[in-house]
Amino acid sequence: MTTTPSSRHPERPEAERDRDRAWAHLLEFRGGVRRLLGHDSSRRLVEIARAYDRVCRRAQGILQPDATETDILASLLVIRILREKLDHDELQLISLARTKKITWARIATALEMRSRQSAERRHLQLSRAYLRPDGTLPRTQSERVEHAREHRSRRAERQWALRHAASIRHLAARLTAVEDLQQRADQSAEARIIAAIQQHSREPGTRDPAQPLSLAWPRALKECLAEDEQFRSTPPAPCDGESTEETEELDWRRQQQEADIVHRLLGLISHAAIRRNIDLSDHPDLLGAITALHDECQLQTKGRG
């Protein structure tokens, strides 16, 4: 079996880190090269079984020559391909069995499971693991870790915003008090970039309507601030006969609603902390306060995420 090292990782052949290359590596004859499977090609067990078994026997010292490091690492990578393929095949076969009206009890026996409920759970587990509801493949482990980290970061940011609600409201009011806030945003570098992208994406030959671009965040900030003022000015009306548990539930829901509003305010204010979005250099105190709030939030929440 022959494998050339990657130009990016000259010390690591591609077969040690790429699934397609690993599969092809096991199908190579010593002194010759087999065709690399494309992403749309189906991987069949018959193609890999003898080569995989041969590598394993060499690793055990039964066959000679001994398995190379790349042989071993490529085989480990192929194991992952085979495990996923077998799970998918199991899902397909269980589904086929159900279309043929085979009972869950008989399927459970074939799966060496104790009950029909276990077989149904296995089918559900495979269905959820193989495809998302939208038909896409599930996230990788690193993607799941990143998603969980981002979720924790957003939750921490939301809690931080609620603790600093007074400062956020004060800065939001100061920012919306800038008379030409919308005009400043519409004349920003960000607005010019978006306008250029929109112009580039227009069909050739179409006439430019020459309508000025208006960014949404200044209007959204004013609307969110008005929503917050309305929320705080209308406390919940007490209900006769309301239990302590119901009162606590109402208080908790109101707190969550407040956290949601203040968190949106924080996100909208953060637009002004970036020079590309708006020029507030003639309002140094306001710009300094917004930047300090934004940086403190990032430091306290992202670091803990």
mmCIF file of N, CA and C in Angstrom, residues 156-172 258-259 262-263 265-266 269 292-294 296-297 300-301 304:
data_model
loop_
_atom_site.group_PDB
_atom_site.id
_atom_site.type_symbol
_atom_site.label_atom_id
_atom_site.label_comp_id
_atom_site.label_asym_id
_atom_site.label_seq_id
_atom_site.Cartn_x
_atom_site.Cartn_y
_atom_site.Cartn_z
ATOM 1 N N ALA A 156 -25.175 33.120 29.914
ATOM 2 C CA ALA A 156 -24.417 33.971 30.840
ATOM 3 C C ALA A 156 -24.562 35.441 30.468
ATOM 4 N N GLU A 157 -24.575 35.723 29.164
ATOM 5 C CA GLU A 157 -24.731 37.098 28.705
ATOM 6 C C GLU A 157 -26.106 37.638 29.092
ATOM 7 N N ARG A 158 -27.118 36.806 28.995
ATOM 8 C CA ARG A 158 -28.478 37.209 29.363
ATOM 9 C C ARG A 158 -28.565 37.517 30.854
ATOM 10 N N GLN A 159 -27.966 36.670 31.672
ATOM 11 C CA GLN A 159 -27.979 36.897 33.116
ATOM 12 C C GLN A 159 -27.189 38.149 33.473
ATOM 13 N N TRP A 160 -26.080 38.363 32.773
ATOM 14 C CA TRP A 160 -25.273 39.557 33.016
ATOM 15 C C TRP A 160 -26.070 40.806 32.670
ATOM 16 N N ALA A 161 -26.787 40.765 31.559
ATOM 17 C CA ALA A 161 -27.594 41.914 31.140
ATOM 18 C C ALA A 161 -28.658 42.239 32.187
ATOM 19 N N LEU A 162 -29.277 41.228 32.760
ATOM 20 C CA LEU A 162 -30.312 41.468 33.764
ATOM 21 C C LEU A 162 -29.712 42.123 35.008
ATOM 22 N N ARG A 163 -28.511 41.701 35.401
ATOM 23 C CA ARG A 163 -27.866 42.302 36.580
ATOM 24 C C ARG A 163 -27.460 43.741 36.324
ATOM 25 N N HIS A 164 -27.188 44.083 35.067
ATOM 26 C CA HIS A 164 -26.761 45.446 34.718
ATOM 27 C C HIS A 164 -27.840 46.187 33.937
ATOM 28 N N ALA A 165 -29.094 45.861 34.226
ATOM 29 C CA ALA A 165 -30.209 46.438 33.474
ATOM 30 C C ALA A 165 -30.247 47.953 33.561
ATOM 31 N N ALA A 166 -29.962 48.509 34.737
ATOM 32 C CA ALA A 166 -30.039 49.966 34.910
ATOM 33 C C ALA A 166 -29.033 50.672 34.006
ATOM 34 N N SER A 167 -27.800 50.166 33.952
ATOM 35 C CA SER A 167 -26.772 50.774 33.103
ATOM 36 C C SER A 167 -27.134 50.641 31.631
ATOM 37 N N ILE A 168 -27.673 49.503 31.255
ATOM 38 C CA ILE A 168 -28.040 49.273 29.857
ATOM 39 C C ILE A 168 -29.171 50.206 29.441
ATOM 40 N N ARG A 169 -30.172 50.354 30.288
ATOM 41 C CA ARG A 169 -31.285 51.257 29.968
ATOM 42 C C ARG A 169 -30.797 52.697 29.855
ATOM 43 N N HIS A 170 -29.901 53.089 30.764
ATOM 44 C CA HIS A 170 -29.398 54.460 30.758
ATOM 45 C C HIS A 170 -28.637 54.750 29.471
ATOM 46 N N LEU A 171 -27.778 53.818 29.052
ATOM 47 C CA LEU A 171 -27.010 54.026 27.822
ATOM 48 C C LEU A 171 -27.902 53.972 26.592
ATOM 49 N N ALA A 172 -28.926 53.121 26.634
ATOM 50 C CA ALA A 172 -29.857 53.056 25.502
ATOM 51 C C ALA A 172 -30.582 54.379 25.328
ATOM 52 N N GLU A 258 -38.265 40.345 31.312
ATOM 53 C CA GLU A 258 -37.396 41.508 31.484
ATOM 54 C C GLU A 258 -35.992 41.198 30.983
ATOM 55 N N ALA A 259 -35.481 40.005 31.313
ATOM 56 C CA ALA A 259 -34.141 39.611 30.867
ATOM 57 C C ALA A 259 -34.057 39.585 29.349
ATOM 58 N N VAL A 262 -33.964 43.325 28.090
ATOM 59 C CA VAL A 262 -32.693 43.976 28.397
ATOM 60 C C VAL A 262 -31.553 43.369 27.584
ATOM 61 N N HIS A 263 -31.626 42.075 27.366
ATOM 62 C CA HIS A 263 -30.589 41.421 26.555
ATOM 63 C C HIS A 263 -30.615 41.923 25.117
ATOM 64 N N LEU A 265 -31.702 44.885 24.252
ATOM 65 C CA LEU A 265 -31.160 46.243 24.333
ATOM 66 C C LEU A 265 -29.641 46.234 24.300
ATOM 67 N N LEU A 266 -29.052 45.315 25.062
ATOM 68 C CA LEU A 266 -27.596 45.209 25.108
ATOM 69 C C LEU A 266 -27.027 44.912 23.725
ATOM 70 N N ILE A 269 -27.290 48.061 21.544
ATOM 71 C CA ILE A 269 -26.312 49.064 21.951
ATOM 72 C C ILE A 269 -24.924 48.699 21.450
ATOM 73 N N ALA A 292 -17.048 50.488 27.028
ATOM 74 C CA ALA A 292 -16.720 49.866 28.308
ATOM 75 C C ALA A 292 -17.756 48.802 28.679
ATOM 76 N N LEU A 293 -19.035 49.115 28.453
ATOM 77 C CA LEU A 293 -20.097 48.151 28.756
ATOM 78 C C LEU A 293 -19.965 46.911 27.877
ATOM 79 N N HIS A 294 -19.731 47.136 26.600
ATOM 80 C CA HIS A 294 -19.587 46.024 25.651
ATOM 81 C C HIS A 294 -18.397 45.144 26.019
ATOM 82 N N GLU A 296 -16.839 44.853 28.924
ATOM 83 C CA GLU A 296 -17.030 44.170 30.201
ATOM 84 C C GLU A 296 -17.932 42.959 30.031
ATOM 85 N N CYS A 297 -18.978 43.113 29.237
ATOM 86 C CA CYS A 297 -19.887 41.994 28.986
ATOM 87 C C CYS A 297 -19.140 40.846 28.312
ATOM 88 N N GLN A 300 -16.759 39.132 30.836
ATOM 89 C CA GLN A 300 -17.393 38.382 31.910
ATOM 90 C C GLN A 300 -18.153 37.139 31.406
ATOM 91 N N THR A 301 -18.676 37.205 30.191
ATOM 92 C CA THR A 301 -19.502 36.084 29.706
ATOM 93 C C THR A 301 -18.761 35.151 28.766
ATOM 94 N N ARG A 304 -16.298 32.818 30.506
ATOM 95 C CA ARG A 304 -16.901 31.751 31.285
ATOM 96 C C ARG A 304 -17.600 30.721 30.419
#
